[in-house]
Amino acid sequence: MVPIPPIRPTPAPSPAGAALSLLAAYHECIGHLLVHLEDLLAEGLRDPAAREAVARDVLAGFDCALHVHMDDEEDDVFPAILAAAESPVRRAQAFELVSSLLVDHREMAELWTRLRVSLGALGGGVALPFPEFTARRFLDLCRRHIDREERELGDLARQIPRERLEQVAVSIARRHQVAADCCPRKGRGS
């Protein structure tokens, strides 16, 4: 008989870890949706029914995921980061990062608005020219944005006081619970 190892309680994540892992979950979701958008641009996805289904999934997924993720950051994370930046250097760093990420959010929203019409038409079986240049700009911007957040946001988030981080994590978790069906999608092959 093989001995069963004792169950060790898993330490609860820190408030910063909890908030950042919730943000990372949406980064992963958006990453999967970006892969599906790339599939629409690829020559390999020629079957009309498959293209329509992928277009519908991408449309529904991004409509939800972009809104939820931007709200996570704009309503909770960014204000907390700015409020927690105490030294002049940290304030400058936080202000530059948040300002830049907000500009990205506006540009992503604008590009997404342009893509929505074509994806809606494609998902409904209507043949319209697909805005490949807009889609590629959107893909590139989203990936650069996520990469920057993952490199720079964590350090600033760890400066947020524990009590405020707990509030941020609870608020984000509540938002994700309401939008639970937003991100069930997976990458290629699923």
mmCIF file of C-alpha atoms in Angstrom:
data_model
loop_
_atom_site.group_PDB
_atom_site.id
_atom_site.type_symbol
_atom_site.label_atom_id
_atom_site.label_comp_id
_atom_site.label_asym_id
_atom_site.label_seq_id
_atom_site.Cartn_x
_atom_site.Cartn_y
_atom_site.Cartn_z
ATOM 1 C CA MET A 1 0.000 0.000 0.000
ATOM 2 C CA VAL A 2 1.334 3.431 -0.954
ATOM 3 C CA PRO A 3 1.243 5.875 1.929
ATOM 4 C CA ILE A 4 -0.967 8.877 1.358
ATOM 5 C CA PRO A 5 0.901 12.098 1.974
ATOM 6 C CA PRO A 6 -0.664 14.397 4.531
ATOM 7 C CA ILE A 7 -2.722 17.249 3.191
ATOM 8 C CA ARG A 8 -0.938 20.483 3.811
ATOM 9 C CA PRO A 9 -2.969 23.627 3.801
ATOM 10 C CA THR A 10 -2.110 25.869 0.909
ATOM 11 C CA PRO A 11 -1.141 29.275 2.168
ATOM 12 C CA ALA A 12 -3.623 31.936 1.173
ATOM 13 C CA PRO A 13 -2.239 34.212 -1.494
ATOM 14 C CA SER A 14 -1.244 37.677 -0.413
ATOM 15 C CA PRO A 15 -3.753 40.389 -1.320
ATOM 16 C CA ALA A 16 -1.345 41.565 -4.032
ATOM 17 C CA GLY A 17 -1.042 37.997 -5.301
ATOM 18 C CA ALA A 18 -4.812 37.531 -5.297
ATOM 19 C CA ALA A 19 -5.475 40.745 -7.208
ATOM 20 C CA LEU A 20 -2.680 40.087 -9.698
ATOM 21 C CA SER A 21 -3.773 36.480 -10.276
ATOM 22 C CA LEU A 22 -7.291 37.701 -11.091
ATOM 23 C CA LEU A 23 -5.839 40.156 -13.605
ATOM 24 C CA ALA A 24 -3.604 37.411 -15.011
ATOM 25 C CA ALA A 25 -6.646 35.180 -15.563
ATOM 26 C CA TYR A 26 -8.093 37.797 -17.882
ATOM 27 C CA HIS A 27 -4.733 38.258 -19.594
ATOM 28 C CA GLU A 28 -4.831 34.528 -20.319
ATOM 29 C CA CYS A 29 -8.428 34.738 -21.539
ATOM 30 C CA ILE A 30 -7.623 37.667 -23.824
ATOM 31 C CA GLY A 31 -4.553 35.790 -25.052
ATOM 32 C CA HIS A 32 -6.760 32.861 -26.115
ATOM 33 C CA LEU A 33 -9.135 35.233 -27.879
ATOM 34 C CA LEU A 34 -6.201 36.840 -29.698
ATOM 35 C CA VAL A 35 -5.176 33.390 -30.957
ATOM 36 C CA HIS A 36 -8.701 32.893 -32.329
ATOM 37 C CA LEU A 37 -8.605 36.315 -33.994
ATOM 38 C CA GLU A 38 -5.294 35.303 -35.594
ATOM 39 C CA ASP A 39 -7.000 32.132 -36.824
ATOM 40 C CA LEU A 40 -9.484 34.312 -38.705
ATOM 41 C CA LEU A 41 -6.582 36.092 -40.392
ATOM 42 C CA ALA A 42 -4.832 32.836 -41.293
ATOM 43 C CA GLU A 43 -5.363 31.181 -44.629
ATOM 44 C CA GLY A 44 -5.902 27.811 -42.942
ATOM 45 C CA LEU A 45 -9.379 28.621 -41.614
ATOM 46 C CA ARG A 46 -11.341 28.469 -44.864
ATOM 47 C CA ASP A 47 -14.410 26.481 -43.855
ATOM 48 C CA PRO A 48 -17.232 29.075 -43.781
ATOM 49 C CA ALA A 49 -19.025 27.466 -40.828
ATOM 50 C CA ALA A 50 -15.801 27.355 -38.793
ATOM 51 C CA ARG A 51 -14.989 30.992 -39.647
ATOM 52 C CA GLU A 52 -18.501 32.053 -38.613
ATOM 53 C CA ALA A 53 -18.257 30.176 -35.303
ATOM 54 C CA VAL A 54 -14.819 31.604 -34.511
ATOM 55 C CA ALA A 55 -16.017 35.121 -35.410
ATOM 56 C CA ARG A 56 -18.996 34.752 -33.045
ATOM 57 C CA ASP A 57 -16.755 33.456 -30.231
ATOM 58 C CA VAL A 58 -14.223 36.242 -30.706
ATOM 59 C CA LEU A 59 -16.971 38.873 -30.811
ATOM 60 C CA ALA A 60 -18.713 37.625 -27.661
ATOM 61 C CA GLY A 61 -15.450 36.996 -25.826
ATOM 62 C CA PHE A 62 -13.876 40.370 -26.485
ATOM 63 C CA ASP A 63 -17.121 42.263 -25.885
ATOM 64 C CA CYS A 64 -17.116 40.836 -22.379
ATOM 65 C CA ALA A 65 -13.418 40.365 -21.552
ATOM 66 C CA LEU A 66 -12.193 43.788 -22.653
ATOM 67 C CA HIS A 67 -14.931 45.545 -20.701
ATOM 68 C CA VAL A 68 -14.372 43.524 -17.521
ATOM 69 C CA HIS A 69 -10.587 43.745 -17.648
ATOM 70 C CA MET A 70 -10.526 47.475 -18.336
ATOM 71 C CA ASP A 71 -12.989 48.020 -15.483
ATOM 72 C CA ASP A 72 -10.746 45.948 -13.177
ATOM 73 C CA GLU A 73 -7.869 48.247 -13.905
ATOM 74 C CA GLU A 74 -9.566 51.609 -14.329
ATOM 75 C CA ASP A 75 -11.986 51.289 -11.402
ATOM 76 C CA ASP A 76 -9.765 49.452 -8.922
ATOM 77 C CA VAL A 77 -6.119 48.808 -9.748
ATOM 78 C CA PHE A 78 -5.014 52.114 -11.256
ATOM 79 C CA PRO A 79 -6.556 54.372 -8.576
ATOM 80 C CA ALA A 80 -5.044 52.188 -5.833
ATOM 81 C CA ILE A 81 -1.605 52.274 -7.467
ATOM 82 C CA LEU A 82 -1.707 56.050 -7.856
ATOM 83 C CA ALA A 83 -2.857 56.553 -4.259
ATOM 84 C CA ALA A 84 -0.131 54.263 -2.888
ATOM 85 C CA ALA A 85 2.769 55.936 -4.694
ATOM 86 C CA GLU A 86 4.369 57.883 -1.845
ATOM 87 C CA SER A 87 7.795 58.944 -3.064
ATOM 88 C CA PRO A 88 8.223 61.380 -5.962
ATOM 89 C CA VAL A 89 9.965 58.670 -7.999
ATOM 90 C CA ARG A 90 7.150 56.154 -7.370
ATOM 91 C CA ARG A 91 4.504 58.790 -8.160
ATOM 92 C CA ALA A 92 6.200 59.596 -11.462
ATOM 93 C CA GLN A 93 6.565 55.893 -12.284
ATOM 94 C CA ALA A 94 2.929 55.165 -11.385
ATOM 95 C CA PHE A 95 1.601 58.184 -13.257
ATOM 96 C CA GLU A 96 3.578 57.351 -16.409
ATOM 97 C CA LEU A 97 2.518 53.701 -16.382
ATOM 98 C CA VAL A 98 -1.155 54.350 -15.634
ATOM 99 C CA SER A 99 -1.350 57.180 -18.185
ATOM 100 C CA SER A 100 0.236 55.028 -20.866
ATOM 101 C CA LEU A 101 -1.997 52.034 -20.105
ATOM 102 C CA LEU A 102 -5.093 54.253 -20.214
ATOM 103 C CA VAL A 103 -4.059 55.509 -23.657
ATOM 104 C CA ASP A 104 -3.722 51.853 -24.703
ATOM 105 C CA HIS A 105 -7.221 51.142 -23.353
ATOM 106 C CA ARG A 106 -8.703 53.955 -25.446
ATOM 107 C CA GLU A 107 -6.881 52.801 -28.571
ATOM 108 C CA MET A 108 -7.886 49.154 -27.990
ATOM 109 C CA ALA A 109 -11.510 50.213 -27.553
ATOM 110 C CA GLU A 110 -11.378 52.222 -30.784
ATOM 111 C CA LEU A 111 -9.800 49.370 -32.751
ATOM 112 C CA TRP A 112 -12.256 46.896 -31.231
ATOM 113 C CA THR A 113 -15.198 49.081 -32.280
ATOM 114 C CA ARG A 114 -13.945 48.912 -35.877
ATOM 115 C CA LEU A 115 -13.482 45.125 -35.720
ATOM 116 C CA ARG A 116 -16.895 44.415 -34.158
ATOM 117 C CA VAL A 117 -18.868 45.242 -37.307
ATOM 118 C CA SER A 118 -16.814 42.920 -39.492
ATOM 119 C CA LEU A 119 -16.851 40.119 -36.918
ATOM 120 C CA GLY A 120 -20.614 40.470 -36.481
ATOM 121 C CA ALA A 121 -21.122 40.267 -40.230
ATOM 122 C CA LEU A 122 -18.739 37.327 -40.590
ATOM 123 C CA GLY A 123 -20.367 35.539 -37.643
ATOM 124 C CA GLY A 124 -23.752 35.999 -39.324
ATOM 125 C CA GLY A 125 -22.560 34.595 -42.638
ATOM 126 C CA VAL A 126 -22.318 37.966 -44.405
ATOM 127 C CA ALA A 127 -19.248 38.294 -46.587
ATOM 128 C CA LEU A 128 -17.539 41.639 -45.984
ATOM 129 C CA PRO A 129 -13.886 42.469 -46.501
ATOM 130 C CA PHE A 130 -12.164 41.746 -43.202
ATOM 131 C CA PRO A 131 -10.136 44.703 -41.850
ATOM 132 C CA GLU A 132 -6.856 42.824 -41.628
ATOM 133 C CA PHE A 133 -4.718 45.893 -40.893
ATOM 134 C CA THR A 134 -7.012 46.919 -38.016
ATOM 135 C CA ALA A 135 -7.019 43.362 -36.670
ATOM 136 C CA ARG A 136 -3.216 43.183 -36.760
ATOM 137 C CA ARG A 137 -2.899 46.545 -34.987
ATOM 138 C CA PHE A 138 -5.365 45.313 -32.349
ATOM 139 C CA LEU A 139 -3.443 42.036 -31.895
ATOM 140 C CA ASP A 140 -0.126 43.843 -31.560
ATOM 141 C CA LEU A 141 -1.438 46.494 -29.165
ATOM 142 C CA CYS A 142 -3.158 43.950 -26.905
ATOM 143 C CA ARG A 143 -0.043 41.790 -26.692
ATOM 144 C CA ARG A 144 2.283 44.723 -25.986
ATOM 145 C CA HIS A 145 -0.172 46.049 -23.386
ATOM 146 C CA ILE A 146 -0.462 42.718 -21.569
ATOM 147 C CA ASP A 147 3.310 42.247 -21.653
ATOM 148 C CA ARG A 148 3.883 45.690 -20.154
ATOM 149 C CA GLU A 149 1.302 45.135 -17.428
ATOM 150 C CA GLU A 150 2.831 41.804 -16.495
ATOM 151 C CA ARG A 151 6.323 43.345 -16.344
ATOM 152 C CA GLU A 152 5.533 46.599 -14.528
ATOM 153 C CA LEU A 153 2.181 46.503 -12.736
ATOM 154 C CA GLY A 154 3.089 43.944 -10.077
ATOM 155 C CA ASP A 155 5.882 45.987 -8.546
ATOM 156 C CA LEU A 156 3.618 49.011 -8.154
ATOM 157 C CA ALA A 157 0.682 46.902 -6.916
ATOM 158 C CA ARG A 158 2.852 45.536 -4.109
ATOM 159 C CA GLN A 159 3.149 49.092 -2.766
ATOM 160 C CA ILE A 160 -0.613 49.268 -2.157
ATOM 161 C CA PRO A 161 -1.502 48.891 1.541
ATOM 162 C CA ARG A 162 -2.798 45.431 2.461
ATOM 163 C CA GLU A 163 -6.290 46.614 3.426
ATOM 164 C CA ARG A 164 -6.730 48.479 0.135
ATOM 165 C CA LEU A 165 -5.388 45.498 -1.841
ATOM 166 C CA GLU A 166 -7.947 43.260 -0.165
ATOM 167 C CA GLN A 167 -10.682 45.682 -1.262
ATOM 168 C CA VAL A 168 -9.288 45.680 -4.809
ATOM 169 C CA ALA A 169 -9.175 41.868 -4.906
ATOM 170 C CA VAL A 170 -12.753 41.582 -3.577
ATOM 171 C CA SER A 171 -14.042 44.107 -6.109
ATOM 172 C CA ILE A 172 -12.301 42.363 -9.005
ATOM 173 C CA ALA A 173 -13.493 38.931 -7.826
ATOM 174 C CA ARG A 174 -17.063 40.223 -7.626
ATOM 175 C CA ARG A 175 -16.835 41.630 -11.162
ATOM 176 C CA HIS A 176 -15.409 38.335 -12.460
ATOM 177 C CA GLN A 177 -18.149 36.364 -10.737
ATOM 178 C CA VAL A 178 -20.840 38.435 -12.461
ATOM 179 C CA ALA A 179 -19.068 37.858 -15.794
ATOM 180 C CA ALA A 180 -18.293 34.190 -15.116
ATOM 181 C CA ASP A 181 -19.126 33.097 -18.678
ATOM 182 C CA CYS A 182 -16.820 35.691 -20.184
ATOM 183 C CA CYS A 183 -13.713 33.556 -20.505
ATOM 184 C CA PRO A 184 -14.365 29.847 -20.883
ATOM 185 C CA ARG A 185 -12.502 29.884 -24.194
ATOM 186 C CA LYS A 186 -9.211 28.107 -24.769
ATOM 187 C CA GLY A 187 -6.449 28.400 -27.334
ATOM 188 C CA ARG A 188 -5.995 26.581 -30.643
ATOM 189 C CA GLY A 189 -7.293 23.059 -30.793
ATOM 190 C CA SER A 190 -10.045 23.467 -28.224
#
